[in-house]
Amino acid sequence: MDGFSSWFAYVGDHWSDVLTGTLEHARIVAIVVVTATVFSVILGILVERHPAARAASLSIAGIFLTIPSLAMFALFIPLVGIGNPPAEIALFLYAILPILRNTVTGLDSVSPAVVESAKGMGMGNTQQLLQIRLPLAWPIIMAGIRISTLITVGIAAIAVLVGGDGLGGFIQGGLTRLGLPNSYESVWVGTIFTVALGLVLDILLSLAQRLTTSRGLRI
Amino acid sequence: MSSEAKIRLDRVEKKYHGTSVPAVEELSLDVHEGEILVLVGPSGCGKSTTLRLINRMIEPTGGKIYLDDEDVTTVDPDKLRRRIGYVIQQIGLFPHQTIAQNIATVPRMLKWDKARIAARADELLHLAGLDPEIYRDRYPKELSGGQAQRVGVARALGADPEIMLMDEPFGAIDPITRERLQNEFLRLQAELKKTIVFVTHDIDEAIKMGDRIAILGERSVIRQLDTPERILAFPVDQFVDDFIGAGSTIKGLNFEQLSGLRLGGYPTIRSDQSPQAGLEALNESNKTWLLVVDEQNRPMRWMREGDLQQSTGSYQDEGSEVRIRLNAEDTLFDSLEQMLQSESGSCCVVDRHGALTGVVEMAHLRRAIRRAQVEARRHYEDLEDNA
């Protein structure tokens, strides 16, 4: 019980820092997810019907995810300096695979008969893509975006190590003075608000998914 | 046969890369305005490929395609396809769009105004036998297979194309619904008079739907192209004969109405005449059965010689009852079915008041079949002589 009350006291004392940290964290996630979505969906559309390019891009995006995050974040410091940019680039690379994979899978899942009938009625390739294939793949693409968002929220806590913002600051601050007063509280603030941010974003995206998915596709 | 060619394929060929044998070999074919031309053949013969060459879903590698004498071999394929209705077996309705939106696909591409599109969608739903109030805003997943196929046809009719291509449109539907959809479609076609190319692998469907049938062999080579009657009466070679299969003679009976038969006299007596008069009438003819008719000449009972000899003259419950009466519009096939069930082996034909106009016997059918065969053979002999 003592732990809880001291945690709440800590949050109360540092409320404005917590809020700032959460908003900074959310901002990084938003930038990363939006750019990764645009990039991955376009890439997915381009490679979907070309087996070699598709296999290559999926493998490369998969390799990004296996690079340890500590190293990945540091790798971009020589290129873009310290601060948020190296963190955002690293997170962007992590966020690609789920969206790319789901874009390709989503486009694959569109029934060939539907595409055939669209083509047979005189829809050009762009019309087929924008009016038929993307709307039908959309729920699956959205699922990929949600996974990427959750991954990004969690890993973004490491941004602090390369001089970035976000809730990672509370965790790192607590770890460096572990055992001292309020150190555990600080770690828990970073952790819990990160998790909470992830949950909130996921709920918002699931609402967005519902609103942007045709009633004809809902189960 | 005098009508203009609405669609003309002139030595159209499809050769796939790296194969020496073409999928479709130099096919020339005229489709007349307002007819249903059925392409039928064993699977793999290239009939679907041939159909898809017409709207250039598959680009031909040789030859020319004309619509209304206009060469469309090199026009923008998307624009070409908007002029041609296209129905496929799997239908391919857009699941994320409502029924009305699905039907409006081509009108929307042609940039019709909203009110006209909405009115057209309702009109087509009516035509397809679906109440617009109920179905307009539904999604494809809420439809049964038969309803979805109706919507598929309505969608193909969206911008009122003059030409329809249908690739096994009723192939994936249960037999009972299929028959209903076929009948509905034929009724619709009688009104709309579209020029239709229809692909099926089912010879019975071809016979039912086709004004003319092209029986295709390998590489889409036309083995016989003619009306169903003539193909059934005179298959030109073993391939066609094998393909139309057993029972072609019986199937051919579907194409002739009883009105086309010359029915000779048949012994009858009115119910107020004596059995003795009946026996005399029966003896005068060389038939086994006699018909008792009422005052309005409506056939009542079949009587044999023995029945008449034992008759009390009331004719109630004597001989056997006339159960089935056919009309002049019924087909020979209908009459055959009734004759097989009837004890007398014959079948009464009546006018719309129910009065007897004649009796169909097996000999009539035999004669009609022979006549059809002779006519068809003569037709092909004439063709050969002219060639």
Coordinates of C-alpha atoms in Angstrom, one line a residue:
Chain A
M1 CA 0.0 0.0 0.0
D2 CA 2.9 2.2 0.8
G3 CA 4.3 1.8 -2.7
F4 CA 1.0 2.9 -4.3
S5 CA 0.6 6.0 -2.2
S6 CA 4.2 7.1 -2.7
W7 CA 3.7 6.5 -6.4
F8 CA 0.6 8.7 -6.5
A9 CA 2.4 11.3 -4.5
Y10 CA 5.3 11.3 -7.0
V11 CA 2.9 11.6 -9.9
G12 CA 1.2 14.5 -8.1
D13 CA 4.5 16.3 -7.4
H14 CA 5.7 15.8 -11.0
W15 CA 2.4 16.1 -12.8
S16 CA 3.5 18.7 -15.4
D17 CA 6.7 16.7 -16.2
V18 CA 4.7 13.5 -16.5
L19 CA 2.3 15.2 -18.9
T20 CA 5.1 16.7 -20.9
G21 CA 6.9 13.4 -21.1
T22 CA 3.7 11.6 -22.2
L23 CA 2.9 14.2 -24.9
E24 CA 6.5 14.1 -26.2
H25 CA 6.4 10.4 -26.3
A26 CA 3.0 10.5 -28.1
R27 CA 4.5 13.0 -30.6
I28 CA 7.4 10.7 -31.5
V29 CA 5.0 7.8 -31.9
A30 CA 2.7 9.8 -34.1
I31 CA 5.5 11.0 -36.4
V32 CA 6.9 7.5 -36.7
V33 CA 3.7 5.7 -37.3
V34 CA 2.4 8.2 -39.8
T35 CA 5.6 8.2 -41.9
A36 CA 5.9 4.4 -41.6
T37 CA 2.3 3.9 -42.7
V38 CA 2.7 6.1 -45.7
F39 CA 6.0 4.5 -46.7
S40 CA 4.9 0.9 -46.0
V41 CA 1.5 1.1 -47.7
I42 CA 3.0 2.6 -50.8
L43 CA 5.9 0.1 -50.8
G44 CA 3.4 -2.8 -50.2
I45 CA 1.3 -1.7 -53.2
L46 CA 4.4 -1.5 -55.4
V47 CA 5.8 -4.9 -54.5
E48 CA 2.7 -6.9 -54.0
R49 CA 2.5 -8.3 -57.5
H50 CA 6.3 -8.7 -57.9
P51 CA 7.4 -11.9 -56.0
A52 CA 11.1 -11.0 -55.9
A53 CA 10.7 -7.4 -54.8
R54 CA 8.1 -8.5 -52.3
A55 CA 10.3 -11.2 -50.7
A56 CA 13.3 -8.8 -50.6
S57 CA 11.4 -6.0 -49.0
L58 CA 9.8 -8.2 -46.4
S59 CA 13.1 -9.8 -45.5
I60 CA 14.8 -6.5 -45.1
A61 CA 12.0 -5.1 -43.0
G62 CA 12.2 -8.3 -40.9
I63 CA 16.0 -7.8 -40.4
F64 CA 15.4 -4.3 -39.1
L65 CA 13.3 -5.7 -36.3
T66 CA 16.1 -8.1 -35.2
I67 CA 18.7 -5.3 -34.8
P68 CA 19.0 -4.7 -31.0
S69 CA 17.3 -1.4 -30.3
L70 CA 20.2 0.0 -28.3
A71 CA 22.5 -0.4 -31.2
M72 CA 19.9 0.7 -33.8
F73 CA 19.3 4.0 -31.9
A74 CA 23.0 4.8 -31.7
L75 CA 23.7 3.9 -35.3
F76 CA 22.0 7.0 -36.6
I77 CA 23.8 9.5 -34.3
P78 CA 26.7 10.0 -36.8
L79 CA 24.2 10.8 -39.5
V80 CA 21.7 13.1 -37.8
G81 CA 23.2 14.0 -34.4
I82 CA 21.6 13.3 -31.0
G83 CA 18.1 14.1 -30.0
N84 CA 14.8 12.8 -31.4
P85 CA 15.9 12.3 -35.0
P86 CA 18.0 9.2 -34.5
A87 CA 15.3 7.7 -32.3
E88 CA 12.6 8.4 -34.9
I89 CA 14.6 6.9 -37.7
A90 CA 15.2 3.7 -35.7
L91 CA 11.6 3.5 -34.7
F92 CA 10.5 4.1 -38.3
L93 CA 12.6 1.1 -39.4
Y94 CA 11.0 -1.1 -36.7
A95 CA 7.5 0.1 -37.6
I96 CA 7.8 -0.9 -41.3
L97 CA 7.4 -4.7 -41.1
P98 CA 3.9 -5.0 -39.5
I99 CA 2.4 -2.5 -41.8
L100 CA 4.2 -3.7 -44.9
R101 CA 3.4 -7.3 -44.2
N102 CA -0.3 -6.6 -43.6
T103 CA -0.5 -4.4 -46.6
V104 CA 0.8 -7.2 -48.8
T105 CA -1.4 -9.8 -47.0
G106 CA -4.4 -7.5 -47.2
L107 CA -4.1 -6.9 -50.9
D108 CA -3.5 -10.6 -51.5
S109 CA -6.7 -11.4 -49.6
V110 CA -8.9 -9.4 -52.1
S111 CA -10.9 -12.0 -54.0
P112 CA -9.6 -12.4 -57.6
A113 CA -13.2 -12.5 -58.7
V114 CA -13.8 -9.0 -57.3
V115 CA -10.8 -7.6 -59.1
E116 CA -11.8 -9.4 -62.3
S117 CA -15.2 -7.9 -62.2
A118 CA -13.9 -4.5 -61.5
K119 CA -11.5 -4.7 -64.4
G120 CA -14.3 -6.2 -66.6
M121 CA -16.5 -3.2 -65.9
G122 CA -13.8 -0.9 -67.2
M123 CA -12.0 0.2 -64.0
G124 CA -8.4 1.2 -64.7
N125 CA -5.5 0.1 -62.4
T126 CA -5.6 3.2 -60.2
Q127 CA -9.4 3.0 -59.8
Q128 CA -9.2 -0.7 -59.0
L129 CA -6.5 0.1 -56.3
L130 CA -8.2 3.1 -54.8
Q131 CA -11.9 2.1 -55.0
I132 CA -11.6 -1.7 -54.6
R133 CA -8.4 -3.2 -53.5
L134 CA -7.3 -0.7 -50.8
P135 CA -10.7 -0.4 -49.1
L136 CA -11.0 -4.2 -49.0
A137 CA -7.4 -4.6 -47.6
W138 CA -7.9 -1.7 -45.2
P139 CA -9.0 -3.6 -42.1
I140 CA -5.9 -5.8 -42.4
I141 CA -3.6 -2.8 -43.0
M142 CA -5.2 -1.1 -40.0
A143 CA -4.3 -4.1 -37.8
G144 CA -0.7 -3.8 -39.0
I145 CA -0.7 -0.1 -38.1
R146 CA -2.0 -0.9 -34.6
I147 CA 0.8 -3.5 -34.0
S148 CA 3.4 -1.0 -35.2
T149 CA 2.0 1.6 -32.9
L150 CA 2.2 -0.6 -29.9
I151 CA 5.8 -1.7 -30.8
T152 CA 6.8 2.0 -31.3
V153 CA 5.2 3.1 -28.0
G154 CA 7.3 0.5 -26.1
I155 CA 10.6 1.0 -27.8
A156 CA 10.3 4.8 -27.9
A157 CA 11.3 4.7 -24.2
I158 CA 14.8 4.1 -25.3
A159 CA 14.9 7.4 -27.2
V160 CA 16.2 9.0 -24.0
L161 CA 19.5 7.2 -24.4
V162 CA 20.2 9.1 -27.6
G163 CA 19.1 12.4 -26.2
G164 CA 15.5 12.1 -27.2
D165 CA 12.3 13.1 -25.3
G166 CA 9.6 11.0 -23.9
L167 CA 8.7 8.8 -20.9
G168 CA 12.0 7.0 -21.1
G169 CA 13.5 9.9 -19.1
F170 CA 11.6 8.7 -16.0
I171 CA 12.8 5.2 -16.4
Q172 CA 16.4 6.1 -17.0
G173 CA 16.4 8.7 -14.2
G174 CA 15.1 6.1 -11.8
L175 CA 17.6 3.5 -12.9
T176 CA 20.6 5.7 -12.5
R177 CA 19.8 6.4 -8.9
L178 CA 18.2 3.1 -8.0
G179 CA 17.8 2.7 -4.3
L180 CA 17.6 6.4 -3.6
P181 CA 14.3 8.0 -2.7
N182 CA 11.7 8.0 -5.5
S183 CA 13.9 6.0 -7.8
Y184 CA 11.4 3.1 -8.1
E185 CA 8.5 5.5 -8.3
S186 CA 10.2 7.2 -11.2
V187 CA 10.7 3.9 -13.1
W188 CA 7.1 3.0 -12.5
V189 CA 5.8 6.3 -13.7
G190 CA 7.7 5.8 -17.0
T191 CA 6.5 2.3 -17.3
I192 CA 2.9 2.8 -16.4
F193 CA 2.4 5.9 -18.5
T194 CA 4.0 4.2 -21.5
V195 CA 1.7 1.3 -21.2
A196 CA -1.3 3.6 -20.7
L197 CA -0.3 5.6 -23.7
G198 CA -0.1 2.4 -25.7
L199 CA -3.6 1.4 -24.6
V200 CA -5.1 4.8 -25.3
L201 CA -3.6 4.9 -28.8
D202 CA -4.7 1.4 -29.5
I203 CA -8.3 2.2 -28.5
L204 CA -8.3 5.3 -30.6
L205 CA -7.0 3.4 -33.6
S206 CA -9.6 0.7 -33.1
L207 CA -12.2 3.4 -33.2
A208 CA -10.7 4.8 -36.3
Q209 CA -10.6 1.3 -37.8
R210 CA -14.3 0.9 -37.2
L211 CA -15.1 4.3 -38.6
T212 CA -13.1 3.8 -41.7
T213 CA -14.2 0.2 -42.5
S214 CA -17.3 -0.4 -44.6
R215 CA -20.2 -1.9 -42.8
G216 CA -20.2 -4.5 -45.5
L217 CA -16.8 -5.8 -44.3
R218 CA -17.6 -6.0 -40.6
I219 CA -18.2 -9.5 -39.2
Chain B
M1 CA -29.8 -14.9 -90.0
S2 CA -30.3 -11.7 -91.9
S3 CA -29.4 -9.4 -89.0
E4 CA -26.2 -7.5 -88.9
A5 CA -23.2 -8.8 -87.0
K6 CA -23.2 -6.9 -83.7
I7 CA -19.9 -8.5 -82.7
R8 CA -17.5 -9.8 -85.3
L9 CA -14.4 -11.8 -84.5
D10 CA -12.2 -11.9 -87.6
R11 CA -9.5 -14.6 -87.3
V12 CA -8.9 -13.7 -83.7
E13 CA -6.0 -15.7 -82.2
K14 CA -4.5 -15.9 -78.7
K15 CA -1.0 -17.4 -78.4
Y16 CA 0.7 -17.4 -75.0
H17 CA 4.3 -16.6 -74.7
G18 CA 6.5 -19.6 -75.0
T19 CA 3.9 -21.9 -76.3
S20 CA 3.7 -23.1 -79.9
V21 CA 0.1 -24.2 -79.8
P22 CA -2.4 -21.3 -79.6
A23 CA -5.0 -21.2 -76.9
V24 CA -7.5 -19.8 -79.4
E25 CA -6.8 -20.6 -83.1
E26 CA -7.9 -18.1 -85.8
L27 CA -11.5 -17.9 -84.7
S28 CA -14.0 -16.1 -86.9
L29 CA -17.5 -15.6 -85.5
D30 CA -20.4 -13.3 -86.0
V31 CA -22.8 -12.6 -83.2
H32 CA -26.1 -11.2 -84.4
E33 CA -27.9 -8.3 -82.8
G34 CA -30.3 -9.4 -80.1
E35 CA -29.3 -13.1 -80.0
I36 CA -27.9 -15.2 -77.2
L37 CA -24.9 -17.1 -78.7
V38 CA -23.7 -19.8 -76.4
L39 CA -20.1 -21.0 -76.5
V40 CA -20.1 -24.5 -75.2
G41 CA -17.4 -27.1 -75.1
P42 CA -15.4 -29.4 -72.8
S43 CA -13.3 -27.8 -70.1
G44 CA -10.0 -26.4 -71.3
C45 CA -11.3 -25.9 -74.9
G46 CA -10.7 -22.1 -74.6
K47 CA -14.3 -21.0 -74.5
S48 CA -13.7 -18.6 -71.5
T49 CA -10.6 -17.3 -73.2
T50 CA -12.6 -16.6 -76.3
L51 CA -15.2 -14.7 -74.3
R52 CA -12.5 -12.7 -72.6
L53 CA -11.0 -11.8 -75.9
I54 CA -14.1 -9.9 -76.8
N55 CA -13.8 -7.3 -74.0
R56 CA -10.0 -7.7 -74.2
M57 CA -9.7 -9.0 -70.6
I58 CA -7.2 -11.1 -72.6
E59 CA -5.5 -9.2 -75.4
P60 CA -5.6 -11.1 -78.7
T61 CA -2.3 -11.8 -80.4
G62 CA -3.8 -11.7 -83.8
G63 CA -7.0 -10.9 -85.8
K64 CA -9.5 -8.1 -85.4
I65 CA -12.6 -7.6 -83.1
Y66 CA -15.4 -5.4 -84.4
L67 CA -18.4 -4.1 -82.5
D68 CA -21.0 -2.6 -84.9
D69 CA -18.4 -2.7 -87.6
E70 CA -16.1 -0.5 -85.5
D71 CA -12.6 -2.0 -85.1
V72 CA -12.1 -2.1 -81.3
T73 CA -8.9 -4.2 -81.4
T74 CA -6.8 -1.2 -80.3
V75 CA -9.2 1.2 -78.5
D76 CA -8.7 2.0 -74.8
P77 CA -9.7 -1.3 -73.2
D78 CA -11.3 0.4 -70.1
K79 CA -13.6 2.5 -72.3
L80 CA -14.4 -0.6 -74.4
R81 CA -15.4 -2.6 -71.2
R82 CA -17.7 0.1 -70.0
R83 CA -19.8 -0.5 -73.2
I84 CA -20.0 -4.3 -72.5
G85 CA -21.8 -5.9 -69.6
Y86 CA -19.7 -8.6 -68.0
V87 CA -20.9 -11.3 -65.6
I88 CA -18.7 -14.0 -64.2
Q89 CA -19.5 -17.2 -62.3
Q90 CA -18.1 -16.0 -59.0
I91 CA -20.0 -12.7 -59.5
G92 CA -17.4 -10.6 -57.8
L93 CA -19.7 -8.1 -56.1
F94 CA -17.8 -5.5 -54.2
P95 CA -18.3 -6.5 -50.5
H96 CA -17.6 -3.0 -49.1
Q97 CA -20.2 -1.3 -51.2
T98 CA -24.0 -1.4 -50.9
I99 CA -26.1 -3.2 -53.5
A100 CA -27.0 0.2 -55.0
Q101 CA -23.4 1.3 -55.2
N102 CA -22.4 -2.0 -56.8
I103 CA -25.1 -1.6 -59.5
A104 CA -24.0 2.0 -60.1
T105 CA -20.4 1.1 -60.8
V106 CA -20.4 1.8 -64.5
P107 CA -22.8 4.8 -64.4
R108 CA -20.5 6.3 -61.8
M109 CA -17.5 5.9 -64.1
L110 CA -19.5 7.4 -66.9
K111 CA -20.1 10.4 -64.6
W112 CA -23.9 10.3 -64.7
D113 CA -25.5 12.7 -62.3
K114 CA -26.6 11.4 -58.8
A115 CA -30.3 11.5 -59.4
R116 CA -30.0 9.5 -62.6
I117 CA -27.7 6.9 -61.0
A118 CA -30.1 6.4 -58.0
A119 CA -33.1 6.1 -60.3
R120 CA -31.2 3.6 -62.5
A121 CA -30.2 1.5 -59.5
D122 CA -33.8 1.3 -58.4
E123 CA -35.0 0.4 -61.9
L124 CA -32.4 -2.4 -62.2
L125 CA -33.3 -3.8 -58.7
H126 CA -36.9 -3.9 -59.8
L127 CA -35.8 -5.7 -63.0
A128 CA -33.9 -8.2 -61.0
G129 CA -36.9 -8.9 -58.9
L130 CA -35.5 -7.3 -55.7
D131 CA -37.4 -4.6 -53.9
P132 CA -35.2 -1.5 -53.9
E133 CA -36.6 -0.4 -50.5
I134 CA -35.3 -3.5 -48.9
Y135 CA -32.1 -4.2 -50.9
R136 CA -30.8 -0.8 -52.0
D137 CA -28.7 -0.2 -48.8
R138 CA -27.8 -3.8 -48.0
Y139 CA -24.4 -5.3 -48.4
P140 CA -23.5 -8.3 -50.6
K141 CA -22.8 -10.5 -47.6
E142 CA -26.5 -10.2 -46.7
L143 CA -27.6 -11.8 -50.0
S144 CA -28.3 -15.4 -50.9
G145 CA -26.4 -16.9 -53.8
G146 CA -29.3 -16.5 -56.2
Q147 CA -29.9 -12.9 -55.1
A148 CA -26.2 -12.1 -55.5
Q149 CA -26.3 -13.5 -59.0
R150 CA -29.3 -11.3 -59.8
V151 CA -27.4 -8.3 -58.5
G152 CA -24.4 -9.3 -60.6
V153 CA -26.6 -9.3 -63.7
A154 CA -28.2 -6.0 -62.7
R155 CA -24.7 -4.5 -62.2
A156 CA -23.7 -5.7 -65.7
L157 CA -26.8 -4.0 -67.1
G158 CA -25.9 -0.8 -65.2
A159 CA -25.3 1.6 -68.0
D160 CA -27.6 -0.3 -70.4
P161 CA -24.9 -1.8 -72.6
E162 CA -26.0 -3.3 -75.9
I163 CA -23.7 -6.3 -75.4
M164 CA -23.4 -8.7 -72.5
L165 CA -20.7 -11.3 -71.9
M166 CA -21.6 -14.0 -69.4
D167 CA -19.1 -16.6 -68.3
E168 CA -20.9 -19.5 -66.7
P169 CA -23.1 -17.0 -64.8
F170 CA -25.3 -19.7 -63.2
G171 CA -22.6 -22.3 -62.8
A172 CA -22.1 -22.0 -59.0
I173 CA -25.8 -22.0 -58.1
D174 CA -27.9 -24.9 -56.9
P175 CA -30.0 -26.6 -59.6
I176 CA -33.4 -25.3 -58.5
T177 CA -32.3 -21.7 -58.2
R178 CA -30.3 -22.0 -61.4
E179 CA -33.4 -23.1 -63.4
R180 CA -35.4 -20.2 -61.9
L181 CA -32.6 -17.7 -62.7
Q182 CA -32.3 -19.1 -66.3
N183 CA -36.1 -18.6 -66.8
E184 CA -36.0 -15.1 -65.3
F185 CA -33.1 -14.2 -67.5
L186 CA -34.8 -15.5 -70.6
R187 CA -37.9 -13.4 -69.8
L188 CA -35.7 -10.4 -69.2
Q189 CA -33.9 -10.9 -72.5
A190 CA -37.1 -11.2 -74.4
E191 CA -37.7 -7.6 -73.2
L192 CA -34.2 -6.2 -73.4
K193 CA -33.0 -7.9 -76.6
K194 CA -29.3 -7.6 -75.7
T195 CA -26.7 -9.2 -77.8
I196 CA -25.3 -11.8 -75.5
V197 CA -22.3 -14.2 -75.6
F198 CA -22.8 -16.9 -73.0
V199 CA -20.3 -19.5 -71.9
T200 CA -21.2 -22.7 -70.3
H201 CA -19.8 -26.3 -70.2
D202 CA -23.4 -27.6 -69.7
I203 CA -25.0 -28.7 -73.0
D204 CA -28.4 -28.6 -71.4
E205 CA -28.0 -25.0 -70.3
A206 CA -26.7 -24.2 -73.8
I207 CA -29.7 -25.8 -75.4
K208 CA -32.0 -23.9 -73.1
M209 CA -30.4 -20.5 -73.2
G210 CA -29.0 -20.3 -76.8
D211 CA -30.6 -18.9 -79.9
R212 CA -27.5 -20.3 -81.5
I213 CA -24.9 -22.6 -80.0
A214 CA -21.2 -22.8 -81.0
I215 CA -19.8 -26.1 -80.0
L216 CA -16.1 -25.6 -79.5
G217 CA -13.3 -28.2 -79.7
E218 CA -9.7 -27.8 -78.6
R219 CA -8.1 -24.4 -79.2
S220 CA -11.6 -23.0 -79.5
V221 CA -12.1 -24.4 -83.0
I222 CA -15.8 -24.2 -83.9
R223 CA -17.1 -27.8 -84.5
Q224 CA -20.7 -26.8 -85.2
L225 CA -22.5 -23.5 -85.0
D226 CA -26.2 -23.6 -85.4
T227 CA -29.6 -23.4 -83.6
P228 CA -30.1 -25.9 -80.8
E229 CA -32.8 -27.7 -82.8
R230 CA -30.5 -28.3 -85.7
I231 CA -27.5 -29.4 -83.7
L232 CA -29.7 -31.9 -81.8
A233 CA -31.3 -33.1 -85.0
F234 CA -28.0 -33.3 -87.0
P235 CA -24.7 -33.3 -85.1
V236 CA -22.1 -32.8 -87.8
D237 CA -19.5 -35.1 -86.5
Q238 CA -18.6 -37.6 -83.8
F239 CA -17.2 -34.9 -81.5
V240 CA -20.4 -33.0 -81.5
D241 CA -22.4 -36.2 -81.1
D242 CA -20.4 -37.3 -78.1
F243 CA -20.6 -33.8 -76.6
I244 CA -24.3 -33.4 -76.8
G245 CA -24.5 -36.9 -75.4
A246 CA -27.3 -39.4 -75.1
G247 CA -30.9 -38.2 -75.3
S248 CA -30.3 -35.6 -78.0
T249 CA -33.5 -36.7 -79.8
I250 CA -35.6 -36.3 -76.7
K251 CA -34.0 -32.9 -75.9
G252 CA -34.9 -31.9 -79.5
L253 CA -38.6 -32.5 -78.7
N254 CA -38.4 -29.4 -76.5
F255 CA -38.1 -27.2 -79.6
E256 CA -41.4 -28.1 -81.3
Q257 CA -44.8 -27.1 -80.1
L258 CA -47.8 -29.3 -80.5
S259 CA -49.4 -26.7 -82.8
G260 CA -46.8 -27.8 -85.3
L261 CA -48.2 -31.3 -85.5
R262 CA -50.9 -32.4 -88.0
L263 CA -53.1 -34.5 -85.8
G264 CA -55.4 -36.8 -87.7
G265 CA -58.9 -37.9 -86.7
Y266 CA -59.5 -39.8 -83.5
P267 CA -62.5 -41.8 -82.6
T268 CA -64.8 -40.0 -80.1
I269 CA -68.4 -40.2 -78.9
R270 CA -70.3 -37.6 -76.9
S271 CA -71.4 -38.7 -73.5
D272 CA -75.1 -38.8 -74.5
Q273 CA -74.4 -41.3 -77.3
S274 CA -74.7 -45.0 -76.8
P275 CA -71.8 -47.4 -76.2
Q276 CA -73.0 -49.1 -79.4
A277 CA -72.2 -45.9 -81.4
G278 CA -68.8 -45.9 -79.6
L279 CA -68.1 -49.5 -80.8
E280 CA -68.9 -48.6 -84.3
A281 CA -66.7 -45.5 -84.2
L282 CA -63.9 -47.6 -82.8
N283 CA -64.2 -50.2 -85.4
E284 CA -64.2 -47.7 -88.2
S285 CA -60.9 -46.4 -87.0
N286 CA -58.0 -48.7 -86.5
K287 CA -57.3 -47.4 -83.0
T288 CA -57.4 -49.2 -79.7
W289 CA -58.8 -46.4 -77.6
L290 CA -61.8 -44.1 -78.0
L291 CA -62.4 -40.8 -76.2
V292 CA -65.7 -39.9 -74.6
V293 CA -66.3 -36.1 -74.7
D294 CA -68.9 -34.0 -73.0
E295 CA -71.4 -31.6 -74.7
Q296 CA -68.7 -28.9 -75.0
N297 CA -66.4 -31.5 -76.7
R298 CA -64.2 -31.7 -73.6
P299 CA -62.4 -35.0 -73.3
M300 CA -63.6 -37.0 -70.3
R301 CA -62.7 -40.7 -70.5
W302 CA -60.5 -43.1 -72.4
M303 CA -62.5 -46.3 -73.4
R304 CA -61.3 -49.6 -74.9
E305 CA -63.5 -52.0 -76.9
G306 CA -64.0 -54.1 -73.8
D307 CA -65.0 -51.1 -71.7
L308 CA -67.6 -50.1 -74.3
Q309 CA -69.1 -53.6 -74.4
Q310 CA -69.6 -53.6 -70.6
S311 CA -70.7 -50.0 -70.5
T312 CA -74.0 -49.0 -69.1
G313 CA -74.0 -45.8 -71.2
S314 CA -73.4 -43.4 -68.3
Y315 CA -69.6 -43.6 -68.7
Q316 CA -69.1 -42.7 -65.1
D317 CA -66.2 -44.6 -63.6
E318 CA -65.8 -46.6 -66.8
G319 CA -62.6 -46.9 -68.8
S320 CA -60.0 -44.5 -67.5
E321 CA -60.2 -40.8 -66.7
V322 CA -58.5 -38.2 -68.9
R323 CA -56.2 -36.6 -66.4
I324 CA -53.8 -34.5 -68.5
R325 CA -54.8 -32.1 -71.2
L326 CA -52.1 -30.2 -73.1
N327 CA -52.4 -26.9 -75.1
A328 CA -51.1 -26.1 -78.5
E329 CA -48.2 -24.1 -77.0
D330 CA -46.9 -27.1 -75.1
T331 CA -43.9 -28.9 -76.5
L332 CA -43.6 -32.3 -77.9
F333 CA -41.4 -33.1 -74.9
D334 CA -44.3 -32.3 -72.6
S335 CA -46.5 -34.6 -74.6
L336 CA -44.0 -37.4 -74.5
E337 CA -43.8 -37.2 -70.8
Q338 CA -47.6 -37.3 -70.5
M339 CA -47.9 -40.2 -73.0
L340 CA -45.5 -42.3 -71.0
Q341 CA -47.7 -41.9 -68.0
S342 CA -51.0 -42.3 -69.7
E343 CA -52.5 -45.8 -70.0
S344 CA -53.6 -45.1 -73.5
G345 CA -50.1 -44.1 -74.6
S346 CA -51.6 -41.0 -76.1
C347 CA -52.3 -37.5 -74.9
C348 CA -55.2 -35.0 -75.5
V349 CA -54.7 -31.6 -76.9
V350 CA -57.4 -29.0 -76.0
D351 CA -58.0 -25.4 -76.9
R352 CA -58.4 -22.7 -74.2
H353 CA -62.0 -23.7 -73.6
G354 CA -60.9 -27.2 -72.9
A355 CA -62.4 -28.6 -76.1
L356 CA -60.6 -31.4 -77.8
T357 CA -58.5 -30.4 -80.8
G358 CA -56.6 -33.6 -81.3
V359 CA -54.8 -36.5 -79.8
V360 CA -51.0 -36.9 -79.9
E361 CA -49.7 -40.5 -80.5
M362 CA -46.2 -41.9 -80.6
A363 CA -46.3 -42.0 -84.4
H364 CA -46.7 -38.2 -84.4
L365 CA -43.5 -37.7 -82.4
R366 CA -41.6 -40.2 -84.6
R367 CA -42.7 -38.3 -87.7
A368 CA -41.7 -34.9 -86.2
I369 CA -38.3 -36.2 -85.2
R370 CA -37.7 -37.7 -88.6
R371 CA -38.8 -34.4 -90.2
A372 CA -36.4 -32.3 -88.1
Q373 CA -33.5 -34.7 -89.0
V374 CA -34.2 -34.6 -92.6
E375 CA -34.5 -30.8 -92.6
A376 CA -31.3 -30.4 -90.7
R377 CA -29.5 -32.7 -93.0
R378 CA -30.8 -31.0 -96.1
H379 CA -29.7 -27.6 -94.6
Y380 CA -26.1 -28.9 -94.3
E381 CA -26.2 -30.5 -97.7
D382 CA -27.3 -27.1 -99.1
L383 CA -24.5 -25.4 -97.3
E384 CA -22.0 -27.8 -98.8
D385 CA -23.4 -27.4 -102.3
N386 CA -23.1 -23.7 -102.0
A387 CA -19.6 -23.8 -100.7

